[in-house]
PDB file of C-alpha atoms in Angstrom:
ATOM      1  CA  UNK J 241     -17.197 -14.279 -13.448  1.00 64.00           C
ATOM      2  CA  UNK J 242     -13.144 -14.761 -13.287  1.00 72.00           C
ATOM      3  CA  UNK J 243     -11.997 -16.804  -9.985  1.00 81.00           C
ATOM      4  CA  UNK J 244      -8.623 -15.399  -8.573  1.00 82.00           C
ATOM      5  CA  UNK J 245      -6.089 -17.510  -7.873  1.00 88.00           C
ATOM      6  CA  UNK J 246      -5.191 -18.473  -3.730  1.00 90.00           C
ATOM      7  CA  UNK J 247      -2.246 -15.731  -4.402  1.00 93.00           C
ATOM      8  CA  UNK J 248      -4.254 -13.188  -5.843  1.00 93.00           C
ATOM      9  CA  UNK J 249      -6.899 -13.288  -3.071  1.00 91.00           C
ATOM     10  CA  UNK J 250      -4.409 -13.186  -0.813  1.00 94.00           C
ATOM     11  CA  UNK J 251      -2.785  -9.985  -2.820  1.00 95.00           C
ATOM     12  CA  UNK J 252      -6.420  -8.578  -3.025  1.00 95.00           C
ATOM     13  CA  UNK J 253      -6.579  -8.651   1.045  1.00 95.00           C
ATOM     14  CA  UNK J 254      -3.194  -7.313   1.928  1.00 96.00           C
ATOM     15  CA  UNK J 255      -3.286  -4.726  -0.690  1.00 96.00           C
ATOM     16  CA  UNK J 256      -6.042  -2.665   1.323  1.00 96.00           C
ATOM     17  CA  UNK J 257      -5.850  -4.586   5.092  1.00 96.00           C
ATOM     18  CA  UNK J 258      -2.219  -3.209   5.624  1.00 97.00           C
ATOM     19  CA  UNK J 259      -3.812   0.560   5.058  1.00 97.00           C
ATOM     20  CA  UNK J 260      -6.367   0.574   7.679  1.00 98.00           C
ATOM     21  CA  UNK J 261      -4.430   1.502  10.119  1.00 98.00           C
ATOM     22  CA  UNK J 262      -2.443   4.101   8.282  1.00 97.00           C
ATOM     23  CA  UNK J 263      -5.857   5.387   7.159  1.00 98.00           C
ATOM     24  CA  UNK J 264      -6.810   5.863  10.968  1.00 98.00           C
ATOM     25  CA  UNK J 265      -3.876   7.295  12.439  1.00 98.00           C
ATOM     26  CA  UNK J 266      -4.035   9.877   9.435  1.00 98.00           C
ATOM     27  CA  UNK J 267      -7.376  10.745   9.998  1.00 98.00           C
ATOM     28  CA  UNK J 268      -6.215  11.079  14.056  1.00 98.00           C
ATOM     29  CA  UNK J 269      -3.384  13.326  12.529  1.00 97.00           C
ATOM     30  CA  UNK J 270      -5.630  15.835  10.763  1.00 97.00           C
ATOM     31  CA  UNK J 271      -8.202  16.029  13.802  1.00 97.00           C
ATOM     32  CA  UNK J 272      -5.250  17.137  15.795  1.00 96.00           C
ATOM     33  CA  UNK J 273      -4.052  19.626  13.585  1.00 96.00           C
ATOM     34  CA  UNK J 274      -7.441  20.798  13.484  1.00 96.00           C
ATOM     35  CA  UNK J 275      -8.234  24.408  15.072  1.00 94.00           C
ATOM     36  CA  UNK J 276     -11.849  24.877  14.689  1.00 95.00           C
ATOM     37  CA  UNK J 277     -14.814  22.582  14.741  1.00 96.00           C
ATOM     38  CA  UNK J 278     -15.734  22.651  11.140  1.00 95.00           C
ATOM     39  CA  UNK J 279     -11.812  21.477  10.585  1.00 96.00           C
ATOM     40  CA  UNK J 280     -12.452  18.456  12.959  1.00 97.00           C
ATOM     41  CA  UNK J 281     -15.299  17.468  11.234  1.00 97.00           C
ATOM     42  CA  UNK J 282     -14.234  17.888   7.854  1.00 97.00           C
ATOM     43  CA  UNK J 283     -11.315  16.069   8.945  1.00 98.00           C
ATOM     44  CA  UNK J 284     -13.637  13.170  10.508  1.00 98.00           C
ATOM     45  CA  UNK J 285     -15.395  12.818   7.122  1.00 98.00           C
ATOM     46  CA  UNK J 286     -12.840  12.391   5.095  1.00 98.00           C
ATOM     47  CA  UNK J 287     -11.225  10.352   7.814  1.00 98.00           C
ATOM     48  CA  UNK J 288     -13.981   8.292   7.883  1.00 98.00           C
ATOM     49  CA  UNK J 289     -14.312   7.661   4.470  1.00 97.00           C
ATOM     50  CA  UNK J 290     -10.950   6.889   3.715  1.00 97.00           C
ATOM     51  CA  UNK J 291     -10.911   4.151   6.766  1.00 98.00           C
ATOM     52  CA  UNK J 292     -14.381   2.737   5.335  1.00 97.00           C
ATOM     53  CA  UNK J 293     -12.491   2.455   2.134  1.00 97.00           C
ATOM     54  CA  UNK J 294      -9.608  -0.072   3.043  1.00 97.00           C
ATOM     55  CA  UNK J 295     -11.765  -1.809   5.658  1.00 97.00           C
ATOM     56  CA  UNK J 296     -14.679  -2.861   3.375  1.00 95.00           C
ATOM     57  CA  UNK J 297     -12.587  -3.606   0.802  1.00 94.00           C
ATOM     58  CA  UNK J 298     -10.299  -5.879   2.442  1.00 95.00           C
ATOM     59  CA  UNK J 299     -13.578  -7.491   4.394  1.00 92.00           C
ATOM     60  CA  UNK J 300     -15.105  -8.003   1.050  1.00 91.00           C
ATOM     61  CA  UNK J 301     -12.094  -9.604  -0.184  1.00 90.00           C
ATOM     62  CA  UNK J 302     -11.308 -11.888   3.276  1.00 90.00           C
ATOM     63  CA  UNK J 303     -15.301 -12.966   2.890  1.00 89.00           C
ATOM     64  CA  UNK J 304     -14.848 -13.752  -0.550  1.00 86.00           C
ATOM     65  CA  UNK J 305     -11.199 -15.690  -0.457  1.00 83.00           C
ATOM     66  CA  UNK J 306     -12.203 -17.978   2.902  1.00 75.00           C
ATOM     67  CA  UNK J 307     -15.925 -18.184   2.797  1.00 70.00           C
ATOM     68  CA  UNK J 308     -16.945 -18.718  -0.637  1.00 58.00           C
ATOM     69  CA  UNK J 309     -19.886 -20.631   0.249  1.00 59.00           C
ATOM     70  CA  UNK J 310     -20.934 -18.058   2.234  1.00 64.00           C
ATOM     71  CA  UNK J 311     -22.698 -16.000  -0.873  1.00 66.00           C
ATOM     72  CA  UNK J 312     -25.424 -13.880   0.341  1.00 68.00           C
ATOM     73  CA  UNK J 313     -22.791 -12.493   2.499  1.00 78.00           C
ATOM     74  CA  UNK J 314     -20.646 -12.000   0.119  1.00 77.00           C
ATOM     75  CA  UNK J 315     -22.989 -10.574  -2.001  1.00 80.00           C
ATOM     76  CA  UNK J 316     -23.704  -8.112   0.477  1.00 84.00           C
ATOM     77  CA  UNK J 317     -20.499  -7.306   1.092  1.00 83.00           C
ATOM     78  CA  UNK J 318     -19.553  -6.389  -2.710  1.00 85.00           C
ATOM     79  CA  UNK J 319     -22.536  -4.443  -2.739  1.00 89.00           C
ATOM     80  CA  UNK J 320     -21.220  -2.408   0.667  1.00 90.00           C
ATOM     81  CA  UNK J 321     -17.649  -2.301  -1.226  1.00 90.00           C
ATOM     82  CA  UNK J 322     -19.174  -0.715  -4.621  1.00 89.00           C
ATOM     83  CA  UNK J 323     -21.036   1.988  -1.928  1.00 93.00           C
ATOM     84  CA  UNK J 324     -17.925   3.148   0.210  1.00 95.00           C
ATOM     85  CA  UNK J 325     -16.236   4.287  -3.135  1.00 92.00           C
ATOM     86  CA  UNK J 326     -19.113   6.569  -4.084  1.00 92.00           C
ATOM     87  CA  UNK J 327     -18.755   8.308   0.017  1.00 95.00           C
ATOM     88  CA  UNK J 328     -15.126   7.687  -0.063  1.00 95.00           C
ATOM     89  CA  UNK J 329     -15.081  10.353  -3.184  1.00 94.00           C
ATOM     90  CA  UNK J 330     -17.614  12.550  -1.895  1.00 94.00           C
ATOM     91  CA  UNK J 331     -15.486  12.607   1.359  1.00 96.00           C
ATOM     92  CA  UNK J 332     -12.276  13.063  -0.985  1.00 95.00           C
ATOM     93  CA  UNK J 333     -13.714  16.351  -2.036  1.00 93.00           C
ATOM     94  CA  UNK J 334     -15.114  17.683   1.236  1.00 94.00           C
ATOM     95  CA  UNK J 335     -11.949  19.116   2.757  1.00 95.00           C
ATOM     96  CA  UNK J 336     -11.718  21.362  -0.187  1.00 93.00           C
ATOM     97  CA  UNK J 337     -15.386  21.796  -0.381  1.00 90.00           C
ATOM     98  CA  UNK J 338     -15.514  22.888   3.279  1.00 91.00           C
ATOM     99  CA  UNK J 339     -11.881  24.457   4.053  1.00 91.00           C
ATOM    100  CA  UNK J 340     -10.858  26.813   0.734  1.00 87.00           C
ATOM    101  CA  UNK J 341     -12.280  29.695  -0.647  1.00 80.00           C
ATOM    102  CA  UNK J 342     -13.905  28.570  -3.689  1.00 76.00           C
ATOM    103  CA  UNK J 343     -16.565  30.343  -6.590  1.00 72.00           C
ATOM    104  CA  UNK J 344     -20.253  31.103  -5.579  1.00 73.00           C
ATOM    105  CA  UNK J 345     -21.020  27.198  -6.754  1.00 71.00           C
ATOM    106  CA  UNK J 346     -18.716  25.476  -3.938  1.00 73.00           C
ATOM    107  CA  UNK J 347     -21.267  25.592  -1.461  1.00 75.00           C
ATOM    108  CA  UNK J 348     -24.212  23.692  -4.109  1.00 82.00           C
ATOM    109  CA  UNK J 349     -21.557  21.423  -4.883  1.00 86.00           C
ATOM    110  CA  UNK J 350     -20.730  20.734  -1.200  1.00 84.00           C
ATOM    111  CA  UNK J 351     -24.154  19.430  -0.740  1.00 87.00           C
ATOM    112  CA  UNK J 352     -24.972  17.768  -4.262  1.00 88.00           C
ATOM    113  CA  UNK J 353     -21.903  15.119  -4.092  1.00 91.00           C
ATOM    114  CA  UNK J 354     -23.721  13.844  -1.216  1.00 93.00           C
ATOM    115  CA  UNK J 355     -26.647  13.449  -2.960  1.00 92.00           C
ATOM    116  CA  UNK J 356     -24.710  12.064  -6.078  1.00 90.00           C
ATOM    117  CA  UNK J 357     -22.977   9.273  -3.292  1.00 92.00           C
ATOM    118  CA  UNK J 358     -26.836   8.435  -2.476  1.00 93.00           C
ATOM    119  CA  UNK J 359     -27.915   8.386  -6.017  1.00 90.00           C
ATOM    120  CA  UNK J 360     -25.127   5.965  -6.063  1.00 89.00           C
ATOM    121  CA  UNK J 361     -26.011   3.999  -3.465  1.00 91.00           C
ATOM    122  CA  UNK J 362     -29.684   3.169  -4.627  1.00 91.00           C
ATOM    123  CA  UNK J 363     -28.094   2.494  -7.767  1.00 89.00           C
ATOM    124  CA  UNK J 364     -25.886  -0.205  -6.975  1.00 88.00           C
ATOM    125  CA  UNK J 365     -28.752  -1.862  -4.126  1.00 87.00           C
ATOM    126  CA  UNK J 366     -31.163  -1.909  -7.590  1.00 87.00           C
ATOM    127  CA  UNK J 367     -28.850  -2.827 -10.480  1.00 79.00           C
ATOM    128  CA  UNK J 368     -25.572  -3.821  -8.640  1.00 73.00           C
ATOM    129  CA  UNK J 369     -23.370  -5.560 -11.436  1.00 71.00           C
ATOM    130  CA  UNK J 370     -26.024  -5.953 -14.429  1.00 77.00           C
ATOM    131  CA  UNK J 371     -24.681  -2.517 -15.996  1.00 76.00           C
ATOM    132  CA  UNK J 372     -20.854  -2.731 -14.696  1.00 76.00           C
ATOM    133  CA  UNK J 373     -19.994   0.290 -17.583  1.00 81.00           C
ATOM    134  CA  UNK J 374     -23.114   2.301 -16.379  1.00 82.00           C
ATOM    135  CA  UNK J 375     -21.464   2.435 -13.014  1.00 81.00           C
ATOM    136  CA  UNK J 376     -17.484   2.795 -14.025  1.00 80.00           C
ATOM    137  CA  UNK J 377     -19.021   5.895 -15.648  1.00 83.00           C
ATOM    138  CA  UNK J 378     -20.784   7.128 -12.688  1.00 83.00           C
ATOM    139  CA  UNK J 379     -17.523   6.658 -10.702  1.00 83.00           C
ATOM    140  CA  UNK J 380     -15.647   8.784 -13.325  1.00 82.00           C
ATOM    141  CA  UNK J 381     -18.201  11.191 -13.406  1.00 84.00           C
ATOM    142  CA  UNK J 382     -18.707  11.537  -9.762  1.00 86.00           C
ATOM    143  CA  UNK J 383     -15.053  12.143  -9.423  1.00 82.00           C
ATOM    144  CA  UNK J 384     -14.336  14.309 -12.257  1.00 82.00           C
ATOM    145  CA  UNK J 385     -17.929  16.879 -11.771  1.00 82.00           C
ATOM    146  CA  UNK J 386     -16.831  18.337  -8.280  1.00 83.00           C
ATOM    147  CA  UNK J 387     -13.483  18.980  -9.686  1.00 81.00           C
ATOM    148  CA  UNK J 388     -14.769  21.891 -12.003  1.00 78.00           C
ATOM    149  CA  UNK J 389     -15.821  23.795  -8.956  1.00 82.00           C
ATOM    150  CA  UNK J 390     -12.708  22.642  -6.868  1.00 81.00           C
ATOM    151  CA  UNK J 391     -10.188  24.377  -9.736  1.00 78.00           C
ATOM    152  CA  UNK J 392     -11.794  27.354  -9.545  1.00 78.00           C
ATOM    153  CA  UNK J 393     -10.423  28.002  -5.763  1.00 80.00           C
ATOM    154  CA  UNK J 394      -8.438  31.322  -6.009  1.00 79.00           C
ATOM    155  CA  UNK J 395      -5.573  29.772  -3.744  1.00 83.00           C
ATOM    156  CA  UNK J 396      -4.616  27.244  -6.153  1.00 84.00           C
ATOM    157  CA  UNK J 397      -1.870  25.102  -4.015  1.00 90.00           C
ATOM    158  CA  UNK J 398      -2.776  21.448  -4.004  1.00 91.00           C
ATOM    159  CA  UNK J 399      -4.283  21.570  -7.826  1.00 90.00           C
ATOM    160  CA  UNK J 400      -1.073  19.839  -9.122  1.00 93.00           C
ATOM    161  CA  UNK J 401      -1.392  16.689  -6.342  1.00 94.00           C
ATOM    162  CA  UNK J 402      -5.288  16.647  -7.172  1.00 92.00           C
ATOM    163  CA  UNK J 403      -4.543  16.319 -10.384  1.00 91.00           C
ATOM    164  CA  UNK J 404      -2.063  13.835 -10.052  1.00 95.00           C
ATOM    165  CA  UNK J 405      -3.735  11.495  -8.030  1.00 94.00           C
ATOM    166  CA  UNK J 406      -6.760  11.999  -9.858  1.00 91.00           C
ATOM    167  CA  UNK J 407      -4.590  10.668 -13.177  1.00 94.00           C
ATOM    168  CA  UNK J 408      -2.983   7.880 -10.762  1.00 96.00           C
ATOM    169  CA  UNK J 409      -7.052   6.711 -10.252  1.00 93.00           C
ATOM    170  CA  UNK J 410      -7.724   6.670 -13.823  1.00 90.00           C
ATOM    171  CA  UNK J 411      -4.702   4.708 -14.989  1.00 95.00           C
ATOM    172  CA  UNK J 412      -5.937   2.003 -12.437  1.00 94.00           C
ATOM    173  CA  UNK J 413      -8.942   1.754 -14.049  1.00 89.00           C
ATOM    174  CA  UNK J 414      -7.138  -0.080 -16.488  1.00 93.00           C
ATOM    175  CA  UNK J 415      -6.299  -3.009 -14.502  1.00 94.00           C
ATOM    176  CA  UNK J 416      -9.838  -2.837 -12.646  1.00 89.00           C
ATOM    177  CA  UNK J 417     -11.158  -3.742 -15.580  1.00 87.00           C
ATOM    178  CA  UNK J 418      -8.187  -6.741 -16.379  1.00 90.00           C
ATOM    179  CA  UNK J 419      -9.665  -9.077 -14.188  1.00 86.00           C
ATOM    180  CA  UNK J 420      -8.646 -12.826 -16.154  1.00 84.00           C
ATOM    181  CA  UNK J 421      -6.598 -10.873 -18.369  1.00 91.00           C
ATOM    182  CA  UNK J 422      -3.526  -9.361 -16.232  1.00 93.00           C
ATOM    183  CA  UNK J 423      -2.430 -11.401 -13.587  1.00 93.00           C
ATOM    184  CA  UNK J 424      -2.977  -9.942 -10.485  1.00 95.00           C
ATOM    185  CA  UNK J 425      -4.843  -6.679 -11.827  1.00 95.00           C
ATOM    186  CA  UNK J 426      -7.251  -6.181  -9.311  1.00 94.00           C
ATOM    187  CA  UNK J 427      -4.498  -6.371  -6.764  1.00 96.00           C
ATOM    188  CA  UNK J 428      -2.194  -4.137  -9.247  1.00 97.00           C
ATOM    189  CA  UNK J 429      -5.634  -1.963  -9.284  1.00 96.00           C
ATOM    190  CA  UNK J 430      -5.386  -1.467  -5.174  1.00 97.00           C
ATOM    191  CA  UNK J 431      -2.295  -0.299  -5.573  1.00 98.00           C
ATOM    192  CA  UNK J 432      -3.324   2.429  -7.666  1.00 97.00           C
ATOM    193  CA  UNK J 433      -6.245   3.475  -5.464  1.00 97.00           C
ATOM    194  CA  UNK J 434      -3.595   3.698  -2.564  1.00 97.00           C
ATOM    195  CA  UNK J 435      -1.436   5.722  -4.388  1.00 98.00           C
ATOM    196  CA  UNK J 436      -3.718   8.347  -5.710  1.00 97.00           C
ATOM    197  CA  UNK J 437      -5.566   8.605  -2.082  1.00 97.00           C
ATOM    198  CA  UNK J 438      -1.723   8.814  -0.173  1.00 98.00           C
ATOM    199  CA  UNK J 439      -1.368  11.838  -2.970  1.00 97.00           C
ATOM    200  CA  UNK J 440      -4.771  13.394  -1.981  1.00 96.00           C
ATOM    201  CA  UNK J 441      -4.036  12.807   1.928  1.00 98.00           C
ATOM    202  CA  UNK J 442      -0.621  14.758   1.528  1.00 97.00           C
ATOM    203  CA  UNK J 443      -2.233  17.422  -0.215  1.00 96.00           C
ATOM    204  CA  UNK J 444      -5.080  18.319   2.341  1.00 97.00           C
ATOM    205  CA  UNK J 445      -2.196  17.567   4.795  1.00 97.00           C
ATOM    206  CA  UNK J 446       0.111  20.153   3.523  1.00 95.00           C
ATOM    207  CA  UNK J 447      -2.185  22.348   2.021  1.00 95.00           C
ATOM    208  CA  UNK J 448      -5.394  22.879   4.426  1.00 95.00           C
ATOM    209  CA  UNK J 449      -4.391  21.164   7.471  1.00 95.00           C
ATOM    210  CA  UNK J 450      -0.266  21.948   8.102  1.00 80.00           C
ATOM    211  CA  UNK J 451       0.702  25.073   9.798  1.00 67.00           C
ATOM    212  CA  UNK J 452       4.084  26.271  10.048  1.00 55.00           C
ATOM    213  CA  UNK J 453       4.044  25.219  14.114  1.00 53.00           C
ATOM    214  CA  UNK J 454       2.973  21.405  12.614  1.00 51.00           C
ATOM    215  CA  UNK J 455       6.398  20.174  12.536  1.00 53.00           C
ATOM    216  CA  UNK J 456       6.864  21.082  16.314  1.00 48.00           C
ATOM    217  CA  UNK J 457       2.907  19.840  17.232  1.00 47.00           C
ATOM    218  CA  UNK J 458       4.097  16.339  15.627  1.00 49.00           C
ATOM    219  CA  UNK J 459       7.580  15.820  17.540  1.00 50.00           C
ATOM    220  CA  UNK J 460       5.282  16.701  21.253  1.00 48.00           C
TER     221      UNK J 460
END
């Protein structure tokens, strides 16, 4: 398994640790521009997972720079990192899911990625890095499926940022797996992710959140 360098642990940590708080005042952001309940708590579950999602991740990487000898915790903690991206795109998906008008399957799939995050979840806790392109490929698929049912929305405004930072995640997956070969990839690869999910935030922003009296709700 490929040691990073002092520099890149350090770039692994920063990477994700100076997006949590970002990640929670957005998630703060959509709950206020939220006028019903099911808005706040779509906007709490995506909120939720995109927090999880920069906190793990730079925990995992703190745990794993500054207590190396520490390695059942660290273990654990990679394990808890490889779960929060399997919610983290189920809870990518659930604003649109919960807050468009989609095709008779939206409400199926609303339900299923949930049970695809779970699937997940046992899968890493039972096989965690023994099949590493097993799981890249349930990532991919996992984050690809729900899309068929998300395109077929009749309002189609957002499809071009979904798509975009859906393209942004896949071109990281490059450098996730350049670990040893690219200098800094799995930093480079953070980058990426924070991209793509800054693309998806501005999208439910704009698109399912943002009223035309936003602007004046966000100056009070």
């Amino acid at each position: 398994r490929y040691q990073p360098t002092c520099y890149e642990h350090a770039a692994n940590c920063y990477t994700h640790a100076l997006l949590i708080v970002p990640a929670f005042v957005g998630m703060a952001l959509l709950h206020r521009l939220s006028d019903t309940s099911w808005e706040r708590i779509t906007a709490v579950v995506y909120g939720l997972g995109l927090c999880a999602l920069f906190v793990v991740s730079t925990v995992f990487h703190i745990i794993t720079w500054k207590k190396s000898h520490m390695r059942s915790m660290e273990q654990c903690f990679h394990m808890c990192d490889r779960v929060v991206i399997y919610f983290f795109i189920a809870a990518s998906y659930t604003p649109w899911l919960n807050l468009r008008e989609l095709g008779p399957l939206a409400a199926h799939m609303r339900w299923f990625i949930w049970l695809m995050a779970a699937a997940g979840t046992i899968y890493v806790f039972n096989y965690h890095e023994k099949y590493k392109l097993v799981e890249l490929a349930f990532y991919l698929t996992m984050g690809f499926f729900p899309a068929s049912v998300v395109t077929s929305m009749s309002n189609t405004d957002g499809l071009h940022e979904l798509a975009c930072g859906g393209l942004i995640y896949v071109l990281g997956v490059f450098f996730f797996k350049s670990d040893g070969i690219i200098p800094f990839a799995h930093a480079i690869w953070h980058v990426f992710v924070a991209l793509a999910a800054a693309v998806h935030y501005y999208a439910i922003w704009k698109y399912l959140y943002k009223s035309p009296g936003s602007d004046s709700l966000l100056e009070t």
